[in-house]
Each structure stands twice: as structure tokens, then as C-alpha cells.
Amino acid sequence: MYSKKQAATKNQFETALLQLLTVKKFETITVRDVTEAMHYDRSSFYRYYDDKYALLETIEDRLITDIKAHYHEVADLNGRVDVTVDQLTALLGVFDEPTMAKQMAVLLGPNGDRLFEVKLTKMFSAIFYGSTKSTVKKTAGTELIEQYLANLFIQTIRYQTSPNRSLSTEKLAQQLNDIYFRGFVTSLHRGS
């Protein structure tokens, strides 16, 4: 019973921080802001977290763990993503889940944490390199390409979780696939 209450309290702290991030930059948010939003005292906060950075890291680490778990469900038995439209659609599908979409939109939004984007870039670089490492030797050039691909994926997630989204997940996956196999310039001229 007590562990359920602890989990609920932690969830409330996470929710409060995410709500605050919709209106304030992380740098300007204080522990007091978080606790006042929940009507808790500061000692309750410090029972679970060292500071606001620990709270933010908890949220980000959980999201990354969820994304990785989803990736492993989508990847084939060898742990590879073949970069087909179907697999890209499935990979992007996790960001259609309302809670995930809302949290990603906040963290990748104007008030979010830029370091979260760095964490995502590293994760997606590893995923994309992991799907090709048997055929591609890692060099400075390939690392740069991995980062481009990872950033392309992050920008796609940013678009996918935005309120102004007009393309379906399937259409986004088709565009990513087109860029992946044909390149940016060719895809741009094709009008995908």
C-alpha cells in the first residue's frame, strides 16, 4: 500500500513539473513551484528527489526506457531495424500514445531540456548504427551521418507530437524511408 502511495506521489511531482514546463523554462522553475503546484511541502519533494534536476532526469530516463522497450518490440529477432515503412511506422507509433506524445512535446518544446535531445540523439544513433553495423565500418563520417539520422528522427517526433501536425504516422514513415534511401535533395524534389 505504501509503495503505491509513493508511486502516486512521484507521479504527481512529475506531472507538476511537466505542467510547469508548458508555461516556464526549466531554468526558472524552482522546487517551490513544483511543490506549490501540488500543495505539498518541500520536505515531501526532498523525500524522493535531490533537486529539480533529479526529477527531470527521472522523467526523461523513464521515457527513454519506454522508447527502447518499444524499439525492441518492433525490431526483428536479430535486433535490427530494416528501415522499412512498416517498421518506421511501428517505431513512430509509440509517439502516438497520448501520454507519451504529451510528455515528448513538452520536453522537446521551447521550455524543455536541451540535454534530453542530446540523450535521444545518442539513443537513436545507437539504434540506427546498430541496424547497419554488420555492413558499415564506424568512422568519423559515419558517426556524423548517424547523428543526422537521429536528429531527423527527433525532428519527426517533434512534428508528430505538435498540435499542428497534419501528416499521419504512416506518411511520416514513408517520408523518413524516402529520405533514408534516396537522400534529402531527391526526396525534396519528389515532393514527398
Coordinates of N, CA and C in Angstrom, one line a residue:
M1 N 0.8 -1.2 0.0 CA 0.0 0.0 0.0 C 0.9 1.3 0.0
Y2 N 1.9 1.2 0.9 CA 2.8 2.4 1.0 C 3.5 2.7 -0.3
S3 N 4.0 1.6 -1.0 CA 4.7 1.8 -2.3 C 3.8 2.4 -3.4
K4 N 2.5 2.0 -3.3 CA 1.6 2.6 -4.3 C 1.4 4.1 -4.0
K5 N 1.4 4.5 -2.7 CA 1.3 5.9 -2.4 C 2.5 6.6 -2.8
Q6 N 3.7 6.0 -2.6 CA 4.9 6.6 -3.1 C 4.9 6.8 -4.6
A7 N 4.5 5.8 -5.3 CA 4.5 5.9 -6.8 C 3.5 7.0 -7.2
A8 N 2.4 7.1 -6.5 CA 1.4 8.1 -6.9 C 1.9 9.5 -6.6
T9 N 2.7 9.7 -5.5 CA 3.2 11.0 -5.2 C 4.3 11.4 -6.2
K10 N 5.2 10.4 -6.5 CA 6.2 10.7 -7.5 C 5.6 11.1 -8.9
N11 N 4.5 10.4 -9.2 CA 3.8 10.7 -10.5 C 3.2 12.1 -10.4
Q12 N 2.7 12.5 -9.3 CA 2.2 13.9 -9.1 C 3.3 14.9 -9.3
F13 N 4.5 14.6 -8.7 CA 5.6 15.5 -8.9 C 6.0 15.6 -10.4
E14 N 6.0 14.5 -11.1 CA 6.4 14.5 -12.5 C 5.3 15.3 -13.3
T15 N 4.1 15.1 -13.0 CA 3.0 15.8 -13.7 C 3.1 17.3 -13.4
A16 N 3.4 17.7 -12.2 CA 3.5 19.1 -11.9 C 4.6 19.7 -12.6
L17 N 5.8 19.1 -12.7 CA 6.9 19.6 -13.5 C 6.6 19.8 -14.9
L18 N 6.0 18.7 -15.5 CA 5.6 18.8 -16.9 C 4.6 19.9 -17.2
Q19 N 3.7 20.1 -16.3 CA 2.7 21.2 -16.5 C 3.4 22.5 -16.4
L20 N 4.3 22.7 -15.5 CA 5.0 23.9 -15.3 C 5.9 24.2 -16.6
L21 N 6.4 23.2 -17.2 CA 7.2 23.3 -18.4 C 6.4 23.8 -19.6
T22 N 5.1 23.7 -19.5 CA 4.3 24.3 -20.6 C 4.3 25.8 -20.6
V23 N 4.6 26.4 -19.5 CA 4.5 27.8 -19.3 C 5.8 28.5 -18.9
K24 N 6.7 27.7 -18.4 CA 8.0 28.3 -17.9 C 9.2 27.5 -18.4
K25 N 10.3 28.1 -18.6 CA 11.5 27.4 -18.9 C 12.0 26.7 -17.6
F26 N 12.6 25.5 -17.9 CA 13.1 24.7 -16.8 C 14.0 25.5 -15.8
E27 N 14.9 26.3 -16.4 CA 15.9 27.1 -15.6 C 15.2 28.0 -14.6
T28 N 14.0 28.4 -14.9 CA 13.3 29.3 -14.0 C 12.3 28.6 -13.0
I29 N 12.1 27.4 -13.2 CA 11.3 26.6 -12.3 C 12.0 26.2 -11.0
T30 N 11.4 26.4 -9.9 CA 12.0 26.0 -8.6 C 11.3 24.9 -8.0
V31 N 12.0 24.3 -7.0 CA 11.3 23.2 -6.2 C 10.0 23.7 -5.6
R32 N 10.1 24.9 -5.1 CA 8.9 25.5 -4.5 C 7.7 25.6 -5.5
D33 N 8.0 25.9 -6.8 CA 7.0 26.0 -7.8 C 6.3 24.6 -7.9
V34 N 7.2 23.6 -8.0 CA 6.6 22.2 -8.1 C 5.8 21.8 -6.9
T35 N 6.3 22.1 -5.7 CA 5.5 21.7 -4.5 C 4.3 22.5 -4.4
E36 N 4.3 23.7 -4.7 CA 3.1 24.6 -4.6 C 2.1 24.1 -5.6
A37 N 2.5 23.7 -6.7 CA 1.5 23.3 -7.8 C 0.8 22.0 -7.3
M38 N 1.4 21.3 -6.4 CA 0.8 20.0 -5.9 C 0.2 20.2 -4.5
H39 N 0.5 21.3 -3.8 CA 0.0 21.6 -2.5 C 0.7 20.6 -1.5
Y40 N 2.0 20.4 -1.8 CA 2.9 19.6 -0.9 C 3.9 20.5 -0.3
D41 N 4.5 20.1 0.8 CA 5.6 20.9 1.3 C 7.0 20.4 0.7
R42 N 8.0 21.2 0.8 CA 9.3 20.9 0.2 C 9.9 19.6 0.8
S43 N 9.6 19.3 2.0 CA 10.2 18.1 2.6 C 9.7 16.8 1.9
S44 N 8.4 16.9 1.4 CA 7.9 15.8 0.7 C 8.7 15.6 -0.6
F45 N 9.0 16.7 -1.3 CA 9.7 16.6 -2.5 C 11.1 16.0 -2.3
Y46 N 11.8 16.5 -1.2 CA 13.2 16.0 -1.0 C 13.2 14.6 -0.4
R47 N 12.1 14.0 -0.1 CA 12.0 12.6 0.3 C 12.3 11.7 -0.9
Y48 N 11.9 12.2 -2.1 CA 12.1 11.4 -3.3 C 13.2 11.9 -4.3
Y49 N 13.5 13.2 -4.2 CA 14.4 13.8 -5.2 C 15.4 14.7 -4.5
D50 N 16.6 14.7 -5.0 CA 17.7 15.6 -4.5 C 17.4 17.0 -4.9
D51 N 16.9 17.2 -6.1 CA 16.6 18.6 -6.7 C 15.8 18.4 -7.9
K52 N 15.5 19.6 -8.5 CA 14.6 19.6 -9.7 C 15.3 18.8 -10.9
Y53 N 16.6 18.8 -10.9 CA 17.3 18.1 -12.0 C 17.1 16.6 -11.9
A54 N 17.1 16.1 -10.7 CA 16.8 14.6 -10.4 C 15.4 14.3 -10.9
L55 N 14.4 15.2 -10.6 CA 13.1 14.9 -11.0 C 13.0 14.9 -12.6
L56 N 13.6 15.9 -13.2 CA 13.6 15.9 -14.7 C 14.3 14.7 -15.2
E57 N 15.4 14.3 -14.7 CA 16.1 13.1 -15.2 C 15.2 11.8 -15.0
T58 N 14.5 11.7 -13.9 CA 13.6 10.6 -13.7 C 12.6 10.5 -14.9
I59 N 12.0 11.6 -15.2 CA 11.0 11.6 -16.3 C 11.7 11.2 -17.6
E60 N 12.8 11.8 -17.9 CA 13.5 11.6 -19.2 C 14.0 10.1 -19.3
D61 N 14.5 9.6 -18.2 CA 15.0 8.2 -18.2 C 13.9 7.2 -18.4
R62 N 12.7 7.5 -17.8 CA 11.6 6.6 -18.0 C 11.1 6.6 -19.4
L63 N 11.1 7.8 -20.0 CA 10.7 7.9 -21.4 C 11.6 7.2 -22.3
I64 N 12.9 7.3 -22.1 CA 13.9 6.6 -22.9 C 13.8 5.1 -22.7
T65 N 13.6 4.7 -21.5 CA 13.4 3.2 -21.3 C 12.2 2.7 -22.0
D66 N 11.1 3.5 -22.0 CA 9.9 3.1 -22.8 C 10.1 3.1 -24.3
I67 N 10.8 4.1 -24.8 CA 11.2 4.1 -26.2 C 12.0 2.9 -26.6
K68 N 13.0 2.6 -25.8 CA 13.9 1.4 -26.1 C 13.1 0.1 -26.0
A69 N 12.2 0.0 -25.1 CA 11.4 -1.2 -25.0 C 10.5 -1.3 -26.2
H70 N 9.9 -0.2 -26.7 CA 9.1 -0.3 -27.9 C 10.0 -0.6 -29.1
Y71 N 11.2 -0.1 -29.2 CA 12.1 -0.4 -30.3 C 12.3 -1.9 -30.3
H72 N 12.6 -2.5 -29.1 CA 12.9 -3.9 -29.1 C 11.7 -4.8 -29.5
E73 N 10.5 -4.3 -29.3 CA 9.3 -5.0 -29.8 C 9.2 -4.9 -31.3
V74 N 9.6 -3.8 -31.9 CA 9.5 -3.6 -33.3 C 10.6 -4.2 -34.1
A75 N 11.8 -4.2 -33.5 CA 13.0 -4.8 -34.2 C 12.8 -6.3 -34.5
D76 N 13.4 -6.8 -35.5 CA 13.3 -8.2 -35.8 C 14.1 -9.0 -34.8
L77 N 14.1 -10.3 -34.9 CA 14.7 -11.2 -33.9 C 16.2 -10.9 -33.8
N78 N 16.9 -10.3 -34.7 CA 18.3 -10.0 -34.6 C 18.5 -8.6 -34.0
G79 N 17.5 -8.0 -33.6 CA 17.6 -6.7 -33.0 C 17.8 -5.6 -34.0
R80 N 17.4 -5.8 -35.3 CA 17.7 -4.9 -36.4 C 16.4 -4.2 -36.8
V81 N 16.6 -3.0 -37.2 CA 15.5 -2.2 -37.8 C 15.9 -2.2 -39.3
D82 N 15.1 -2.7 -40.2 CA 15.4 -2.8 -41.6 C 15.0 -1.5 -42.3
V83 N 14.5 -0.5 -41.6 CA 14.1 0.8 -42.1 C 13.1 0.6 -43.3
T84 N 12.1 -0.3 -43.1 CA 11.0 -0.3 -44.0 C 10.0 0.6 -43.5
V85 N 9.0 1.0 -44.4 CA 8.0 1.9 -44.0 C 7.2 1.3 -42.8
D86 N 6.9 0.0 -42.9 CA 6.2 -0.7 -41.8 C 6.9 -0.6 -40.5
Q87 N 8.2 -0.8 -40.5 CA 9.0 -0.8 -39.2 C 9.1 0.7 -38.7
L88 N 9.3 1.6 -39.6 CA 9.3 3.0 -39.2 C 8.0 3.5 -38.6
T89 N 6.9 3.0 -39.3 CA 5.5 3.3 -38.8 C 5.4 2.8 -37.3
A90 N 5.8 1.5 -37.2 CA 5.7 0.9 -35.8 C 6.6 1.7 -34.8
L91 N 7.8 2.0 -35.2 CA 8.7 2.8 -34.3 C 8.1 4.1 -33.9
L92 N 7.5 4.8 -34.9 CA 6.9 6.1 -34.6 C 5.6 6.0 -33.8
G93 N 5.0 4.8 -33.9 CA 3.7 4.6 -33.3 C 3.7 4.8 -31.8
V94 N 4.8 4.6 -31.1 CA 4.9 4.8 -29.7 C 4.6 6.3 -29.3
F95 N 4.9 7.2 -30.3 CA 4.7 8.6 -30.0 C 3.3 9.1 -30.3
D96 N 2.4 8.1 -30.8 CA 1.0 8.4 -31.0 C 0.2 8.2 -29.7
E97 N 0.8 7.4 -28.7 CA 0.2 7.2 -27.4 C 0.1 8.5 -26.7
P98 N -1.1 8.9 -26.3 CA -1.4 10.3 -25.8 C -0.4 10.8 -24.7
T99 N -0.2 9.9 -23.7 CA 0.7 10.4 -22.6 C 2.1 10.6 -23.1
M100 N 2.6 9.6 -23.9 CA 4.0 9.8 -24.4 C 4.1 11.0 -25.3
A101 N 3.0 11.2 -26.2 CA 3.0 12.4 -27.1 C 3.1 13.7 -26.3
K102 N 2.3 13.8 -25.3 CA 2.2 15.0 -24.5 C 3.5 15.3 -23.8
Q103 N 4.1 14.2 -23.2 CA 5.4 14.4 -22.5 C 6.5 14.7 -23.4
M104 N 6.6 14.1 -24.6 CA 7.6 14.4 -25.5 C 7.5 15.8 -26.1
A105 N 6.2 16.2 -26.3 CA 6.0 17.6 -26.8 C 6.5 18.6 -25.9
V106 N 6.3 18.4 -24.6 CA 6.8 19.3 -23.6 C 8.3 19.3 -23.5
L107 N 8.9 18.1 -23.4 CA 10.3 18.0 -23.2 C 11.1 18.5 -24.5
L108 N 10.5 18.3 -25.7 CA 11.2 18.8 -26.9 C 10.7 20.2 -27.3
G109 N 9.8 20.8 -26.5 CA 9.3 22.1 -26.8 C 10.2 23.2 -26.4
P110 N 9.8 24.4 -26.5 CA 10.6 25.6 -26.3 C 11.1 25.7 -24.8
N111 N 10.4 25.2 -23.9 CA 10.7 25.3 -22.5 C 11.4 24.0 -21.9
G112 N 11.5 23.0 -22.8 CA 12.1 21.7 -22.4 C 13.6 21.7 -22.2
D113 N 14.1 20.5 -22.0 CA 15.5 20.4 -21.6 C 16.3 20.0 -22.9
R114 N 17.2 20.9 -23.3 CA 18.0 20.6 -24.5 C 18.9 19.3 -24.3
L115 N 19.3 19.0 -23.1 CA 20.1 17.8 -22.8 C 19.3 16.5 -23.1
F116 N 17.9 16.6 -23.0 CA 17.1 15.5 -23.4 C 17.3 15.1 -24.8
E117 N 17.3 16.2 -25.6 CA 17.6 16.0 -27.1 C 18.9 15.3 -27.3
V118 N 19.9 15.6 -26.6 CA 21.2 15.0 -26.7 C 21.1 13.5 -26.3
K119 N 20.4 13.2 -25.2 CA 20.2 11.8 -24.8 C 19.5 11.0 -25.9
L120 N 18.5 11.7 -26.5 CA 17.7 11.0 -27.6 C 18.6 10.8 -28.8
T121 N 19.4 11.8 -29.1 CA 20.3 11.6 -30.3 C 21.3 10.5 -30.1
K122 N 21.8 10.3 -28.9 CA 22.7 9.2 -28.6 C 22.0 7.9 -28.8
M123 N 20.8 7.8 -28.2 CA 20.0 6.6 -28.3 C 19.6 6.2 -29.7
F124 N 19.1 7.2 -30.5 CA 18.7 6.9 -31.9 C 20.0 6.6 -32.7
S125 N 21.1 7.3 -32.5 CA 22.3 7.0 -33.2 C 22.7 5.5 -33.0
A126 N 22.6 5.1 -31.8 CA 22.9 3.7 -31.5 C 22.0 2.7 -32.2
I127 N 20.7 3.1 -32.2 CA 19.7 2.3 -32.9 C 20.0 2.2 -34.4
F128 N 20.2 3.3 -35.0 CA 20.4 3.3 -36.4 C 21.8 2.7 -36.8
Y129 N 22.8 2.9 -36.0 CA 24.1 2.3 -36.3 C 24.0 0.8 -36.0
G130 N 23.2 0.4 -34.9 CA 23.1 -1.0 -34.6 C 22.4 -1.8 -35.7
S131 N 21.5 -1.1 -36.5 CA 20.9 -1.8 -37.6 C 21.7 -1.9 -38.8
T132 N 22.9 -1.3 -38.8 CA 23.8 -1.4 -40.0 C 25.2 -1.8 -39.7
K133 N 25.5 -2.0 -38.4 CA 26.9 -2.1 -38.0 C 27.6 -3.4 -38.6
S134 N 26.8 -4.3 -39.1 CA 27.4 -5.5 -39.7 C 27.9 -5.2 -41.1
T135 N 27.4 -4.1 -41.7 CA 27.8 -3.8 -43.0 C 28.6 -2.4 -43.2
V136 N 28.6 -1.7 -42.1 CA 29.2 -0.3 -42.1 C 30.3 -0.2 -41.1
K137 N 31.5 0.2 -41.5 CA 32.6 0.4 -40.5 C 32.4 1.8 -39.9
K138 N 32.5 1.9 -38.6 CA 32.3 3.2 -37.9 C 33.5 4.1 -38.1
T139 N 33.3 5.3 -38.6 CA 34.3 6.3 -38.9 C 33.7 7.6 -38.4
A140 N 34.5 8.7 -38.5 CA 34.0 10.0 -38.2 C 32.8 10.4 -39.1
G141 N 33.0 10.0 -40.4 CA 31.9 10.3 -41.3 C 30.6 9.6 -41.0
T142 N 30.7 8.3 -40.7 CA 29.5 7.5 -40.4 C 28.9 8.0 -39.1
E143 N 29.7 8.4 -38.1 CA 29.1 9.0 -36.9 C 28.3 10.3 -37.1
L144 N 28.8 11.1 -38.1 CA 28.1 12.3 -38.4 C 26.8 11.9 -39.1
I145 N 26.8 10.9 -39.9 CA 25.6 10.5 -40.6 C 24.6 9.9 -39.6
E146 N 25.1 9.2 -38.6 CA 24.2 8.6 -37.5 C 23.5 9.8 -36.8
Q147 N 24.3 10.8 -36.5 CA 23.7 12.0 -35.8 C 22.7 12.7 -36.7
Y148 N 22.9 12.8 -38.0 CA 21.9 13.4 -38.9 C 20.6 12.6 -38.8
L149 N 20.8 11.3 -39.0 CA 19.6 10.4 -38.9 C 18.9 10.5 -37.6
A150 N 19.6 10.5 -36.5 CA 19.0 10.6 -35.2 C 18.3 11.9 -35.1
N151 N 18.9 13.0 -35.5 CA 18.3 14.3 -35.4 C 17.0 14.4 -36.3
L152 N 17.1 13.8 -37.5 CA 16.0 13.7 -38.4 C 14.8 13.0 -37.7
F153 N 15.1 11.9 -37.0 CA 14.1 11.2 -36.3 C 13.5 12.1 -35.1
I154 N 14.4 12.8 -34.4 CA 13.9 13.6 -33.3 C 13.0 14.8 -33.9
Q155 N 13.4 15.4 -35.0 CA 12.6 16.4 -35.6 C 11.2 15.9 -36.0
T156 N 11.2 14.6 -36.5 CA 10.0 14.0 -36.9 C 9.1 13.8 -35.7
I157 N 9.7 13.4 -34.5 CA 8.9 13.2 -33.3 C 8.4 14.6 -32.8
R158 N 9.2 15.6 -32.9 CA 8.8 16.9 -32.5 C 7.6 17.3 -33.4
Y159 N 7.6 17.1 -34.7 CA 6.5 17.4 -35.5 C 5.3 16.5 -35.2
Q160 N 5.5 15.2 -35.0 CA 4.5 14.2 -34.7 C 3.7 14.6 -33.5
T161 N 4.4 15.1 -32.5 CA 3.7 15.4 -31.2 C 3.3 16.8 -31.1
S162 N 3.4 17.6 -32.2 CA 3.0 19.0 -32.1 C 1.5 19.1 -32.4
P163 N 0.8 20.2 -31.9 CA -0.6 20.3 -32.1 C -0.9 20.7 -33.6
N164 N 0.1 21.1 -34.4 CA -0.1 21.5 -35.8 C 0.1 20.4 -36.7
R165 N 0.2 19.2 -36.3 CA 0.5 18.0 -37.1 C -0.6 17.8 -38.1
S166 N -0.2 17.6 -39.4 CA -1.2 17.3 -40.4 C -1.0 16.0 -41.1
L167 N 0.2 15.4 -40.9 CA 0.6 14.1 -41.6 C 0.4 13.0 -40.7
S168 N -0.1 11.9 -41.2 CA -0.3 10.7 -40.4 C 1.1 10.0 -40.1
T169 N 1.1 9.1 -39.1 CA 2.3 8.4 -38.8 C 2.8 7.6 -40.0
E170 N 1.9 7.0 -40.7 CA 2.3 6.3 -41.9 C 3.0 7.2 -43.0
K171 N 2.4 8.4 -43.2 CA 3.0 9.3 -44.1 C 4.4 9.8 -43.6
L172 N 4.5 10.0 -42.4 CA 5.8 10.4 -41.8 C 6.8 9.3 -42.0
A173 N 6.4 8.0 -41.8 CA 7.3 6.9 -42.0 C 7.7 6.8 -43.5
Q174 N 6.8 7.0 -44.4 CA 7.1 7.0 -45.8 C 8.1 8.1 -46.1
Q175 N 8.0 9.3 -45.6 CA 8.9 10.3 -45.9 C 10.3 10.0 -45.3
L176 N 10.3 9.5 -44.1 CA 11.6 9.1 -43.5 C 12.3 8.0 -44.3
N177 N 11.5 7.0 -44.7 CA 12.1 6.0 -45.6 C 12.6 6.5 -46.9
D178 N 11.9 7.4 -47.5 CA 12.3 8.1 -48.7 C 13.7 8.8 -48.5
I179 N 13.7 9.6 -47.4 CA 15.0 10.3 -47.1 C 16.1 9.4 -46.9
Y180 N 15.8 8.3 -46.1 CA 16.8 7.3 -45.7 C 17.5 6.7 -47.0
F181 N 16.6 6.3 -48.0 CA 17.1 5.6 -49.1 C 17.5 6.4 -50.3
R182 N 16.8 7.6 -50.4 CA 17.1 8.4 -51.6 C 17.8 9.7 -51.3
G183 N 17.9 10.1 -50.0 CA 18.6 11.3 -49.7 C 17.6 12.5 -49.6
F184 N 18.1 13.6 -48.9 CA 17.3 14.8 -48.7 C 16.9 15.5 -50.0
V185 N 17.9 15.7 -50.8 CA 17.6 16.5 -52.0 C 16.6 15.8 -52.9
T186 N 16.8 14.5 -53.2 CA 15.9 13.8 -54.1 C 14.5 13.7 -53.5
S187 N 14.4 13.5 -52.2 CA 13.1 13.5 -51.5 C 12.4 14.8 -51.6
L188 N 13.2 15.9 -51.4 CA 12.6 17.2 -51.5 C 12.1 17.5 -52.9
H189 N 12.8 17.1 -53.9 CA 12.3 17.4 -55.3 C 11.2 16.4 -55.7
R190 N 11.1 15.3 -55.1 CA 9.9 14.4 -55.3 C 8.7 14.9 -54.7
G191 N 8.8 15.9 -53.8 CA 7.6 16.4 -53.1 C 6.9 15.5 -52.1
S192 N 7.7 14.6 -51.6 CA 7.1 13.6 -50.6 C 6.4 14.3 -49.5

